[in-house]
CSV table of C-alpha atoms in Angstrom, one decimal:
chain,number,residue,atom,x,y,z
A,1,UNK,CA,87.4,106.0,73.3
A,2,UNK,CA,84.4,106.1,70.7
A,3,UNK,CA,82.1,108.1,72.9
A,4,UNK,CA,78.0,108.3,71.2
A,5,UNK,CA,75.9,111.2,72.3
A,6,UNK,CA,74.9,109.7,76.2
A,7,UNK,CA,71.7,110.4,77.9
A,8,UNK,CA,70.6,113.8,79.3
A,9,UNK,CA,71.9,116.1,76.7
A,10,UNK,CA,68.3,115.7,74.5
A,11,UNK,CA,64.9,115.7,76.9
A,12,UNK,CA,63.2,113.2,77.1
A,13,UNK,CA,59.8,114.2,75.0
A,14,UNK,CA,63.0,115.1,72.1
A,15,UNK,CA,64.9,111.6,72.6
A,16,UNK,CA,61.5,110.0,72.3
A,17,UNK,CA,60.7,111.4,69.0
A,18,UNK,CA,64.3,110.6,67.9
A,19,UNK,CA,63.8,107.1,68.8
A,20,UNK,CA,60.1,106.7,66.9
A,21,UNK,CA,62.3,108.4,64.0
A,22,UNK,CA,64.6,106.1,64.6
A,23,UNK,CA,62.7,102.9,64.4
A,24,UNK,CA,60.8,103.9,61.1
A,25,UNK,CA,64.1,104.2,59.4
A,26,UNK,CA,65.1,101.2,60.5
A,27,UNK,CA,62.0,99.7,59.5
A,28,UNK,CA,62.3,101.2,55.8
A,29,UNK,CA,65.8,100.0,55.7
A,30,UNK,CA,64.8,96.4,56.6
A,31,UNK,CA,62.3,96.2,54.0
A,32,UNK,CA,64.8,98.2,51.5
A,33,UNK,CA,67.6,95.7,52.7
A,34,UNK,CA,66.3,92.6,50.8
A,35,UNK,CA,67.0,93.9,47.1
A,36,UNK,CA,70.3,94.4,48.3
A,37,UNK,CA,71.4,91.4,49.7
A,38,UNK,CA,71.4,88.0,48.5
A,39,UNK,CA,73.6,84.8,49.2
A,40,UNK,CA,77.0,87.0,48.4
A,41,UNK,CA,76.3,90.3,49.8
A,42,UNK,CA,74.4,89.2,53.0
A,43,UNK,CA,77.9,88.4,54.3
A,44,UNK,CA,79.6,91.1,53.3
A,45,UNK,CA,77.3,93.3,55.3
A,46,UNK,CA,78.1,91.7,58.2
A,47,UNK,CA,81.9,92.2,58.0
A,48,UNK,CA,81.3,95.6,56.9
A,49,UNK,CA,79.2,96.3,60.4
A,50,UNK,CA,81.9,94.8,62.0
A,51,UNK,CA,84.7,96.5,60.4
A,52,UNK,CA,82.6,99.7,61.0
A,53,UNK,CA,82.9,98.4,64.4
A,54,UNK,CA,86.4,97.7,64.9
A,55,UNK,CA,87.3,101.3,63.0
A,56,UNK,CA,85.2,103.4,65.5
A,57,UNK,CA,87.8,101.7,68.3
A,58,UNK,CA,90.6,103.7,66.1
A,59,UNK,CA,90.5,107.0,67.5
A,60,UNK,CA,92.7,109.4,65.7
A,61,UNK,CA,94.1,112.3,66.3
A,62,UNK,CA,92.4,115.8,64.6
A,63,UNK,CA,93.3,118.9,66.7
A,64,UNK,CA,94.8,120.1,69.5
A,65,UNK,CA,94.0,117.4,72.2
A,66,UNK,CA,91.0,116.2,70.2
A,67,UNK,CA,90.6,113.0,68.3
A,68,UNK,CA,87.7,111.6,66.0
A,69,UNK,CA,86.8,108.0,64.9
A,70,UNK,CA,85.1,106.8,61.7
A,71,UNK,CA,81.2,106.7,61.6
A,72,UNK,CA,81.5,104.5,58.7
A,73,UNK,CA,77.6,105.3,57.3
A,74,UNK,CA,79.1,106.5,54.2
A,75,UNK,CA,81.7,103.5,53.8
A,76,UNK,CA,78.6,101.0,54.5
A,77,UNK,CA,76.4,102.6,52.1
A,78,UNK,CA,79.2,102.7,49.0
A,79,UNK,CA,79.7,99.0,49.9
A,80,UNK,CA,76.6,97.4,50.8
A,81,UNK,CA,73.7,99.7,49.4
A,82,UNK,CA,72.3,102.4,52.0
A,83,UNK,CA,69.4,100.5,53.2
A,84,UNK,CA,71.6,97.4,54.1
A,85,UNK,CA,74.4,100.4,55.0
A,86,UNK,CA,71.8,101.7,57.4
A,87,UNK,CA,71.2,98.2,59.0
A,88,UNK,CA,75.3,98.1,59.2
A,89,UNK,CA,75.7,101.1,61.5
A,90,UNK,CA,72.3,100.6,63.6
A,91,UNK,CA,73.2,97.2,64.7
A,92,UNK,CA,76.9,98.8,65.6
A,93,UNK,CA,75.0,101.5,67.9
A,94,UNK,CA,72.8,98.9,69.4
A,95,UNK,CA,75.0,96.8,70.3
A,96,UNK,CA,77.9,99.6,71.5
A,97,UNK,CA,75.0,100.6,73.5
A,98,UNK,CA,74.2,97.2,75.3
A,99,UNK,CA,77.5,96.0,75.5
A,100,UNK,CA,80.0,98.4,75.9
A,101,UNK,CA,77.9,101.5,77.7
A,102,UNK,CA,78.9,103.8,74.7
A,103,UNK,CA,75.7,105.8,73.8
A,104,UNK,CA,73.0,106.7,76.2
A,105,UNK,CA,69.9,104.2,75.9
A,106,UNK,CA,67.7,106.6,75.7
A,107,UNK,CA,70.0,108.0,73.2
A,108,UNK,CA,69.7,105.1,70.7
A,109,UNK,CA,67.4,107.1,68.5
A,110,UNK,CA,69.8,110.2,68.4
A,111,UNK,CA,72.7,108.5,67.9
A,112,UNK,CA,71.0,105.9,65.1
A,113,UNK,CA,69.7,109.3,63.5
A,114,UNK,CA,72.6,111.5,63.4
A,115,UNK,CA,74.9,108.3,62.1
A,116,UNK,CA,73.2,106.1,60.0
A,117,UNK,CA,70.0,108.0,58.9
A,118,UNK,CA,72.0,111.3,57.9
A,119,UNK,CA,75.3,109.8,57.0
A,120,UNK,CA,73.9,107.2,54.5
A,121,UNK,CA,71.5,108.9,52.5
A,122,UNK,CA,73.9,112.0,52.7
A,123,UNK,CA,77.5,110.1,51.2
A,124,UNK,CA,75.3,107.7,49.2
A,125,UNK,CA,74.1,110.3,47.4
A,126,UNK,CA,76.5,112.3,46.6
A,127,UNK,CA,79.0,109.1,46.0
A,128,UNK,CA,76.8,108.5,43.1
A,129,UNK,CA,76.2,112.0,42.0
A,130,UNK,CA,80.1,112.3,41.6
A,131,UNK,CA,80.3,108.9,39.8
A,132,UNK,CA,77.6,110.4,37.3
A,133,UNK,CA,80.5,113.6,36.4
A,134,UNK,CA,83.7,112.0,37.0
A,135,UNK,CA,85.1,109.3,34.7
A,136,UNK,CA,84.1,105.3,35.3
A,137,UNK,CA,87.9,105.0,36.8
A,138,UNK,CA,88.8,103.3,40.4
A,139,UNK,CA,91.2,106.4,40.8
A,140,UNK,CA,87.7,108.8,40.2
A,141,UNK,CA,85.6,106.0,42.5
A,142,UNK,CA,88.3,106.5,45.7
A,143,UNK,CA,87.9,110.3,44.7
A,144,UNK,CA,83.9,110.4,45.4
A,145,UNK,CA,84.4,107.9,48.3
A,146,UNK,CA,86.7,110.7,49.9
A,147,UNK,CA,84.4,113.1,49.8
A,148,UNK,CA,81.2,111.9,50.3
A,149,UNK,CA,82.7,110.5,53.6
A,150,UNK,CA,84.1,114.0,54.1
A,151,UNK,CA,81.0,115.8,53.3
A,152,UNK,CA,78.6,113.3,55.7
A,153,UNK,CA,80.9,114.0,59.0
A,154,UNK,CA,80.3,117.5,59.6
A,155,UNK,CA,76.3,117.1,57.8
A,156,UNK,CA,76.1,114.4,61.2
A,157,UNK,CA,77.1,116.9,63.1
A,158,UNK,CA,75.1,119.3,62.4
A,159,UNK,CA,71.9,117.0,62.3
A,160,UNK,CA,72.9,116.8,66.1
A,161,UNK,CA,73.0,120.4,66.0
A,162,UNK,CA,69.3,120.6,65.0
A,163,UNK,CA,68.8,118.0,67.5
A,164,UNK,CA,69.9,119.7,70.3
A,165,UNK,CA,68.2,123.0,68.6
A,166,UNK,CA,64.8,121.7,69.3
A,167,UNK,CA,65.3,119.8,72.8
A,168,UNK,CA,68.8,120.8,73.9
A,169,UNK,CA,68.9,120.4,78.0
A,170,UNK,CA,70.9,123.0,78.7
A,171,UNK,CA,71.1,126.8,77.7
A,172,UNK,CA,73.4,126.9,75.3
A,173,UNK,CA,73.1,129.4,72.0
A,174,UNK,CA,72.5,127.2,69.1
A,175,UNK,CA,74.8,129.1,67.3
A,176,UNK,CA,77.7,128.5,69.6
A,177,UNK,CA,77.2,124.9,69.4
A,178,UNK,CA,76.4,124.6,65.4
A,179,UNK,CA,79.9,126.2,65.0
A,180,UNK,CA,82.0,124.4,67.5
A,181,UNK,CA,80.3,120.9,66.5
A,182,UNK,CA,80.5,122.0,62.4
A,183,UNK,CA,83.8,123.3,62.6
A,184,UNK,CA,85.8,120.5,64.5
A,185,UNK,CA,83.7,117.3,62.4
A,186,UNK,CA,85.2,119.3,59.4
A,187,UNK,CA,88.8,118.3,60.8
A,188,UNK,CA,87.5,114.8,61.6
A,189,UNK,CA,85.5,114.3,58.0
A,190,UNK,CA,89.1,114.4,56.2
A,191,UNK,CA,90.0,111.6,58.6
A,192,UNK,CA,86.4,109.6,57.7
A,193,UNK,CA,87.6,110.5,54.0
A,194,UNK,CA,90.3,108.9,53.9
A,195,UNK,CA,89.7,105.6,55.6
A,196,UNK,CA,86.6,105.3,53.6
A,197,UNK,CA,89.0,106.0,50.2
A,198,UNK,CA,91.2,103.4,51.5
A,199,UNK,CA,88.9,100.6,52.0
A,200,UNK,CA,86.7,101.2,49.1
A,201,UNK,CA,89.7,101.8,46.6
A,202,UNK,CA,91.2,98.2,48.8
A,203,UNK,CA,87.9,96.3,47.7
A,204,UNK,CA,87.8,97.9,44.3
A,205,UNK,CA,90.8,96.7,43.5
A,206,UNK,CA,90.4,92.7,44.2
A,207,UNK,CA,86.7,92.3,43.9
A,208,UNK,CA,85.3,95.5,42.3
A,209,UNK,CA,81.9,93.5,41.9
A,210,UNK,CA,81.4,93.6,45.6
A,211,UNK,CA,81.0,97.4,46.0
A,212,UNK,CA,77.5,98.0,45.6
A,213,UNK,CA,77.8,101.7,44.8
A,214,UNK,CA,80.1,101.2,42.0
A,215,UNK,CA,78.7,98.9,39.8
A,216,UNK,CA,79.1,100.5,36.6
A,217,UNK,CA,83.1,99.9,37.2
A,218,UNK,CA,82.6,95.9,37.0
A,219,UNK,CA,82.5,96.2,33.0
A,220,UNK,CA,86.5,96.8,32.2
A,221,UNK,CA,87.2,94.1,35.1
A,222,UNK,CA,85.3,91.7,34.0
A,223,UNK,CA,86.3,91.7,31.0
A,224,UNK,CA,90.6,91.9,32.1
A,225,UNK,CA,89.3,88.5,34.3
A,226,UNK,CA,87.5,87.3,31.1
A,227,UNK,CA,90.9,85.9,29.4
A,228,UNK,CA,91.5,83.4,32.4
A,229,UNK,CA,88.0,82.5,33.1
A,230,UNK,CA,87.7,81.4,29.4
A,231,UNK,CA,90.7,79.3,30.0
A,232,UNK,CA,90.0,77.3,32.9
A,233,UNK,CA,86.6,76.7,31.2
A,234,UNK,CA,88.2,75.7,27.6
A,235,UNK,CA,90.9,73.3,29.7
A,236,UNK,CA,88.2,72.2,31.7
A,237,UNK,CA,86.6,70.9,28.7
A,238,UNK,CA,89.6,69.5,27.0
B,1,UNK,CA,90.6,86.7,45.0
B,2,UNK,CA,88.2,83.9,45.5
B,3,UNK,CA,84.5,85.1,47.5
B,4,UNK,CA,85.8,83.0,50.4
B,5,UNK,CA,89.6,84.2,50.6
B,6,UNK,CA,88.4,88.0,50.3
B,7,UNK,CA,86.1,87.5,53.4
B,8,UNK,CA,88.8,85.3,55.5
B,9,UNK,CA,91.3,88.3,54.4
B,10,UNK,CA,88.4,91.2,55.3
B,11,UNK,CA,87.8,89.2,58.8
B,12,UNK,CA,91.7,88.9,59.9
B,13,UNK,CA,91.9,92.5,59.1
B,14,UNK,CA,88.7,93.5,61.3
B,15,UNK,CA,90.3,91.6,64.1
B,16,UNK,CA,93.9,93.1,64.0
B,17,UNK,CA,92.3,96.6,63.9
B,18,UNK,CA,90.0,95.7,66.7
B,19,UNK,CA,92.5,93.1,68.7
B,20,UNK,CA,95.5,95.0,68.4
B,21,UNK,CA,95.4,98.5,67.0
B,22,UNK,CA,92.6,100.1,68.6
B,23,UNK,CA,95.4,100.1,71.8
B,24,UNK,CA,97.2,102.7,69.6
B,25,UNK,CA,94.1,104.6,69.3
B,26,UNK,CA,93.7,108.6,70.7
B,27,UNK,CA,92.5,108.9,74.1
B,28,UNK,CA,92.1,112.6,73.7
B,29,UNK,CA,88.1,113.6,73.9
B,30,UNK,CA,86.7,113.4,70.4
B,31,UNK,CA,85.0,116.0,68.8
B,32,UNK,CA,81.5,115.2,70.7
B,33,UNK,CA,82.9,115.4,73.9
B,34,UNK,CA,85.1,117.9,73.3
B,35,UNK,CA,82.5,120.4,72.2
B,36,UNK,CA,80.2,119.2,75.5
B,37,UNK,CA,82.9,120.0,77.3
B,38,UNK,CA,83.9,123.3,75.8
B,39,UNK,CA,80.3,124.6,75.5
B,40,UNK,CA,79.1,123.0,78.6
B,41,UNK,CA,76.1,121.1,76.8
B,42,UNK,CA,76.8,118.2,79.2
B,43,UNK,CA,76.2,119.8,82.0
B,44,UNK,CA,72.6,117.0,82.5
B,45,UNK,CA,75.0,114.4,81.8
B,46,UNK,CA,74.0,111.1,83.2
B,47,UNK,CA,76.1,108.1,83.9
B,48,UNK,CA,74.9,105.4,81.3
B,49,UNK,CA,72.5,102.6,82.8
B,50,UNK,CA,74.8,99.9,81.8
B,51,UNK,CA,78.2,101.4,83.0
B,52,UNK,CA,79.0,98.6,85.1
B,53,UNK,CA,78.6,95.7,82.2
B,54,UNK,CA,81.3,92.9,82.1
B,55,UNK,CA,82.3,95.2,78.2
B,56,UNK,CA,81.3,98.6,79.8
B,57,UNK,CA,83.9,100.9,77.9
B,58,UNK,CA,85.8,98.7,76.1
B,59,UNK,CA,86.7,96.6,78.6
B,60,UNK,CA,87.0,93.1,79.9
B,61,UNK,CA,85.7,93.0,83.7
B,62,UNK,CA,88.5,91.5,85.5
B,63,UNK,CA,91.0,91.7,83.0
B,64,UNK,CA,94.3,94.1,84.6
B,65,UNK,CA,96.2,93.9,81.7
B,66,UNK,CA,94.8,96.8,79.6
B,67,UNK,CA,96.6,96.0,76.3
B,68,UNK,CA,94.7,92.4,76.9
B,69,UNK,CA,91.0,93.7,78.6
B,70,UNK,CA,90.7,96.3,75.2
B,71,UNK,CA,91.8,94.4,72.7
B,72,UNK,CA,89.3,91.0,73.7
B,73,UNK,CA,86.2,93.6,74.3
B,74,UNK,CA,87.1,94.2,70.7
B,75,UNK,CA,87.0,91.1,69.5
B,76,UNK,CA,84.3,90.2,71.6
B,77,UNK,CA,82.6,93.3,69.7
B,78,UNK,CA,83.5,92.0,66.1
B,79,UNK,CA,82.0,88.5,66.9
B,80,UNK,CA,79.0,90.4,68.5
B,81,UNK,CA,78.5,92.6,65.2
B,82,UNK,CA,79.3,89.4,63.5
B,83,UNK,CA,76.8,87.1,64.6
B,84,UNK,CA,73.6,89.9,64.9
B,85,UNK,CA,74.6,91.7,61.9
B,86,UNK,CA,75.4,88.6,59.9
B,87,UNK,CA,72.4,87.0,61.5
B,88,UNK,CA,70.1,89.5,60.2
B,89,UNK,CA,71.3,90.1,56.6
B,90,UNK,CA,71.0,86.4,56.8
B,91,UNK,CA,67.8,86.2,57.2
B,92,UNK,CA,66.8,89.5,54.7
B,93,UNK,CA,68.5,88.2,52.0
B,94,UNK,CA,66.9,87.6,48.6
B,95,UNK,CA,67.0,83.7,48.5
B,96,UNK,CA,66.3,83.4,44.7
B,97,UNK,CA,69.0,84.7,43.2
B,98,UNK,CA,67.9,84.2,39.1
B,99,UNK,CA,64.5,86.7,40.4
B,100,UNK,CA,67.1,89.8,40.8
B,101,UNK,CA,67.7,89.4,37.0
B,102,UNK,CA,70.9,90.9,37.2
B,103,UNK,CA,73.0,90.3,34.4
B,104,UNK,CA,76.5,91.6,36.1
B,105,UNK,CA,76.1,89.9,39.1
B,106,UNK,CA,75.1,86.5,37.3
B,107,UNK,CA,78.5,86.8,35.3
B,108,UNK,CA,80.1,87.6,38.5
B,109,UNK,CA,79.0,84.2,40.3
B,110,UNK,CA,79.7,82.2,36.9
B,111,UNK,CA,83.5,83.4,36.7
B,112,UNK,CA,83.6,82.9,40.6
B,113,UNK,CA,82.4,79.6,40.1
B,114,UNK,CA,84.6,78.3,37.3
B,115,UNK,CA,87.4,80.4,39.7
B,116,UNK,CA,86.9,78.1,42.4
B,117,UNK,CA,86.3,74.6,40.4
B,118,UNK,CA,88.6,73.1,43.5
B,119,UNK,CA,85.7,73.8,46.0
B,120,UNK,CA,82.5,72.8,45.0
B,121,UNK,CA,80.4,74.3,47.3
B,122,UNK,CA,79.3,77.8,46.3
B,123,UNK,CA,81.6,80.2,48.2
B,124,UNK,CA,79.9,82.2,50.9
């Protein structure tokens, strides 16, 4: 199934910093949260936790007897704002952790850091940097969505990496793991690509104004939805 | 698509995934466990403190019917996401909307509103 980074592979004095890390990000992300939520969106970010939810249940197959499953910070971030997108994923691991034993508790931190606090920043980011070049098209939009999803699979990975760099509890060259974790999150990226395409190209489509991190898109829809608005309002009058 | 049909539509789809097709999913080790297991960085594994929870791995205690036990811990996990997720945007959320002074998404509530003239609460 899902399977989070459990207790005892980080030391304690490491899992502890990774939880006070942790718990500040949360706590910028709360206070960040409020500009990006308001009577509309505040719902929407609860279905998108949950749908980041219910998609980590979707293991897929990547290589030779190993699957991957979405970690959805990118996906949460294009549609709700990364601070909110943050919120998304954290209350996903907190409560995998406490209800379904996935994700060490001592773990929390880790697992909050290496998929919300690297993810989100990491395919936020570079979803609106590729907006900036590429052309204000849905088409271009599911094109960054895929690969800042991509991009922020194997940059998780690797944060783990650094993670188990400094309090790693077994001996295990660095290198050795870096590669391993890099080159099989590479495989499962495409995977987080494309769902993330999917669902951000599926709300683009019917209600383009309720993807945060394509708001310069609205413009050409509003204006196609103007022509029907203007008669219900003209009829509404007569 | 009316505010409240996208978010009945978004729901039912977050349920079939989580109800249904998450039976379909992979058991094969993902890429984690796969490396932990290759590299042997598990080797101070410990068992988690709550392995034994009525949910513990995706589970319903009780339930024999695996198709039935995985699927209800998943809905039991959307309406868990639901209600503390929801709950807490809830509560964050700006509550005066004309202080954002966002033209776009002013526009966007007007057309939503004339949209759904039929209900005349505010969709949400």
């Amino acid at each position: 199934m899902i399977v989070h980074v459990p207790d005892g592979f980080l030391d304690a004095p490491t899992s502890l910093a990774a939880g006070a890390v942790a718990v500040a990000g949360v706590a910028v992300s709360l206070r960040g949260a409020r500009r990006e939520l308001d009577d509309r969106t505040a719902p929407l970010a609860g279905l998108t936790a949950a749908f980041v939810f219910a998609a980590q249940m979707l293991n897929f197959p990547v290589a030779a007897g190993t699957s991957g499953h979405l970690l959805g910070g990118a996906l949460a971030a294009i549609l709700v704002g990364p601070y909110a997108g943050v919120l998304c994923v954290s209350v996903v691991l907190l409560l995998q952790a406490l209800l379904f034993a996935d994700g060490g508790l001592s773990a929390l931190g880790t697992n909050v850091i290496v998929m919300a606090l690297v993810t989100v920043p990491v395919g936020y980011l570079l979803f609106r940097g590729l907006l900036r070049i590429l052309p204000k098209t849905r088409p271009a939009a599911s094109a960054a969505a895929f690969a800042a999803a991509a991009v922020s699979v194997p940059a998780s990975a690797l944060s783990f990496t650094l993670l188990y760099a400094v309090g790693g509890t077994t001996d295990v060259p660095i290198g050795t793991v870096a590669a391993a974790m890099v080159g099989v999150h590479l495989l499962i990226g495409v995977g987080e690509g494309l769902i993330t395409a999917f669902a951000v190209s599926s709300v683009l489509a019917v209600r383009p104004d309720l993807v945060y991190g394509a708001r310069e898109l609205i413009k050409p829809v509003v204006l196609r939805t103007a022509p029907p608005a203007a008669e219900t309002a003209t009829e509404g009058r007569a | 698509m009316t505010t409240k049909r996208f978010f009945a539509a978004a729901l039912l789809v977050t349920l079939v995934l989580a109800g249904i097709v998450s039976y379909y999913a992979s058991s094969h080790p993902d890429g984690l466990e796969r490396v932990a297991e290759d590299k042997g960085i598990n080797a101070a594994e410990k068992d988690h403190a709550l392995k034994d929870s009525p949910l513990g791995d995706y589970g319903v205690k009780g339930v024999e019917n695996s198709r039935l036990s995985g699927g209800l811990s998943g809905v039991i996990g959307v309406a868990a996401v639901l209600v503390v997720g929801g709950g807490l945007f809830w509560v964050l959320r700006r509550r005066d909307p004309s202080a954002d002074g966002s033209a776009s998404q002013g526009e966007a509530r007007g057309a939503a509103g004339e949209r759904g003239a039929a209900t005349p609460s505010r969709d949400a």
